[in-house]
CSV table of C-alpha atoms in Angstrom, one decimal:
chain,number,residue,atom,x,y,z
A,6,UNK,CA,-166.5,26.8,87.5
A,7,UNK,CA,-169.8,25.7,86.0
A,8,UNK,CA,-170.2,25.9,82.2
A,9,UNK,CA,-173.3,27.7,81.1
A,10,UNK,CA,-175.2,25.9,78.4
A,11,UNK,CA,-176.7,27.9,75.5
A,12,UNK,CA,-180.4,28.6,75.6
A,13,UNK,CA,-182.2,26.5,72.9
A,14,UNK,CA,-184.9,28.1,70.8
A,15,UNK,CA,-187.2,25.0,70.7
A,16,UNK,CA,-189.8,26.7,68.5
A,17,UNK,CA,-187.1,27.4,65.8
A,18,UNK,CA,-185.7,23.9,66.2
A,19,UNK,CA,-189.1,22.2,65.8
A,20,UNK,CA,-190.1,24.5,62.9
A,21,UNK,CA,-186.8,23.6,61.2
A,22,UNK,CA,-187.3,19.9,61.6
A,23,UNK,CA,-191.0,20.0,60.5
A,24,UNK,CA,-190.0,22.0,57.3
A,25,UNK,CA,-187.4,19.4,56.4
A,26,UNK,CA,-184.5,21.8,56.9
A,27,UNK,CA,-182.7,19.9,59.7
A,28,UNK,CA,-180.1,17.2,59.4
A,29,UNK,CA,-179.2,15.1,62.4
A,30,UNK,CA,-175.6,13.9,62.7
A,31,UNK,CA,-175.0,11.0,65.1
A,32,UNK,CA,-171.5,10.1,66.1
A,33,UNK,CA,-170.0,7.3,68.3
A,34,UNK,CA,-170.7,9.5,71.4
A,35,UNK,CA,-174.3,8.3,71.2
A,36,UNK,CA,-173.1,4.9,72.5
A,37,UNK,CA,-171.4,6.2,75.6
A,38,UNK,CA,-172.6,4.3,78.7
A,39,UNK,CA,-174.0,5.9,81.8
A,40,UNK,CA,-170.7,5.5,83.5
A,41,UNK,CA,-168.9,7.4,80.7
A,42,UNK,CA,-167.4,4.4,78.8
A,43,UNK,CA,-167.1,5.4,75.1
A,44,UNK,CA,-167.8,3.1,72.2
A,45,UNK,CA,-164.1,2.7,71.5
A,46,UNK,CA,-163.4,1.7,75.1
A,47,UNK,CA,-166.3,-0.8,75.0
A,48,UNK,CA,-165.0,-2.3,71.8
A,49,UNK,CA,-161.4,-2.5,73.0
A,50,UNK,CA,-162.5,-4.3,76.2
A,51,UNK,CA,-164.7,-6.7,74.2
A,52,UNK,CA,-161.9,-7.7,71.8
A,53,UNK,CA,-159.2,-7.7,74.5
A,54,UNK,CA,-156.8,-5.6,72.4
A,55,UNK,CA,-155.3,-3.8,75.4
A,56,UNK,CA,-154.0,-7.0,76.8
A,57,UNK,CA,-152.9,-8.6,73.5
A,58,UNK,CA,-149.2,-8.1,72.8
A,59,UNK,CA,-149.8,-8.9,69.1
A,60,UNK,CA,-152.1,-6.0,68.7
A,61,UNK,CA,-151.0,-2.3,69.0
A,62,UNK,CA,-153.8,0.2,69.4
A,63,UNK,CA,-152.8,3.8,68.6
A,64,UNK,CA,-154.5,6.9,70.2
A,65,UNK,CA,-156.3,7.7,66.9
A,66,UNK,CA,-158.0,4.3,67.1
A,67,UNK,CA,-156.0,2.6,64.4
A,68,UNK,CA,-154.6,-0.9,64.9
A,69,UNK,CA,-151.3,-2.4,64.1
A,70,UNK,CA,-151.0,-6.2,63.9
A,71,UNK,CA,-147.7,-8.1,64.2
A,72,UNK,CA,-149.3,-11.1,62.5
A,73,UNK,CA,-151.8,-11.2,59.7
A,74,UNK,CA,-153.8,-13.9,61.5
A,75,UNK,CA,-154.4,-11.4,64.4
A,76,UNK,CA,-155.9,-8.9,61.9
A,77,UNK,CA,-158.5,-11.5,60.7
A,78,UNK,CA,-159.3,-12.6,64.3
A,79,UNK,CA,-159.7,-9.0,65.4
A,80,UNK,CA,-161.9,-8.1,62.5
A,81,UNK,CA,-164.2,-11.0,63.3
A,82,UNK,CA,-164.4,-10.0,66.9
A,83,UNK,CA,-165.3,-6.4,65.9
A,84,UNK,CA,-168.1,-7.7,63.6
A,85,UNK,CA,-169.3,-9.9,66.5
A,86,UNK,CA,-169.2,-6.9,68.9
A,87,UNK,CA,-171.6,-4.9,66.7
A,88,UNK,CA,-173.9,-7.9,66.0
A,89,UNK,CA,-174.2,-9.1,69.5
A,90,UNK,CA,-174.1,-5.9,71.6
A,91,UNK,CA,-177.5,-4.8,72.8
A,92,UNK,CA,-176.7,-1.2,73.5
A,93,UNK,CA,-180.0,-1.0,75.6
A,94,UNK,CA,-179.8,2.7,76.4
A,95,UNK,CA,-179.0,3.6,72.8
A,96,UNK,CA,-181.9,1.5,71.6
A,97,UNK,CA,-184.2,3.6,73.7
A,98,UNK,CA,-182.7,6.8,72.3
A,99,UNK,CA,-182.9,5.5,68.7
A,100,UNK,CA,-186.6,4.7,69.2
A,101,UNK,CA,-187.2,8.3,70.2
A,102,UNK,CA,-185.0,9.7,67.3
A,103,UNK,CA,-186.9,7.4,64.8
A,104,UNK,CA,-190.1,9.1,65.7
A,105,UNK,CA,-188.8,12.6,65.0
A,106,UNK,CA,-189.4,13.6,61.4
A,107,UNK,CA,-185.9,14.6,60.5
A,108,UNK,CA,-185.3,15.2,56.8
A,109,UNK,CA,-182.0,13.4,56.9
A,110,UNK,CA,-180.1,11.5,59.5
A,111,UNK,CA,-176.4,10.8,59.1
A,112,UNK,CA,-174.9,8.2,61.4
A,113,UNK,CA,-171.1,8.2,61.6
A,114,UNK,CA,-170.8,4.9,63.5
A,115,UNK,CA,-169.8,1.5,62.1
A,116,UNK,CA,-173.1,-0.2,63.0
A,117,UNK,CA,-176.7,-0.6,61.7
A,118,UNK,CA,-178.5,-0.1,65.0
A,119,UNK,CA,-180.5,3.0,63.9
A,120,UNK,CA,-181.4,1.3,60.6
A,121,UNK,CA,-182.6,-1.7,62.5
A,122,UNK,CA,-184.7,0.5,64.7
A,123,UNK,CA,-186.4,2.0,61.7
A,124,UNK,CA,-187.1,-1.5,60.3
A,125,UNK,CA,-188.5,-2.7,63.6
A,126,UNK,CA,-190.8,0.3,63.9
A,127,UNK,CA,-191.8,0.0,60.2
A,128,UNK,CA,-190.8,3.6,59.5
């Protein structure tokens, strides 16, 4: 069974944006890869938490560390992940979003990719 998508009133949407009455919320779904890998999955693969017996990852995304040292190591890996990951497809999307005159954009992700895009574009 195919889900029917709602019809979008583009005139209303554009008018709302142009009059400063539209807020854009961006969540971690914006980082989902073309093959469907979520930001959480990408991060867990990068830090190797799934294979590490000293780190327990719960379904809600919280971590439990059996040793304090692992907490520090994992924290540093997470920081490195967000600094070093290119997120190429997301960067293209952020360039498009940065050019849309939203009154307010709230990003609910633990990174500064969108902010860096605005700086690079001098917006």
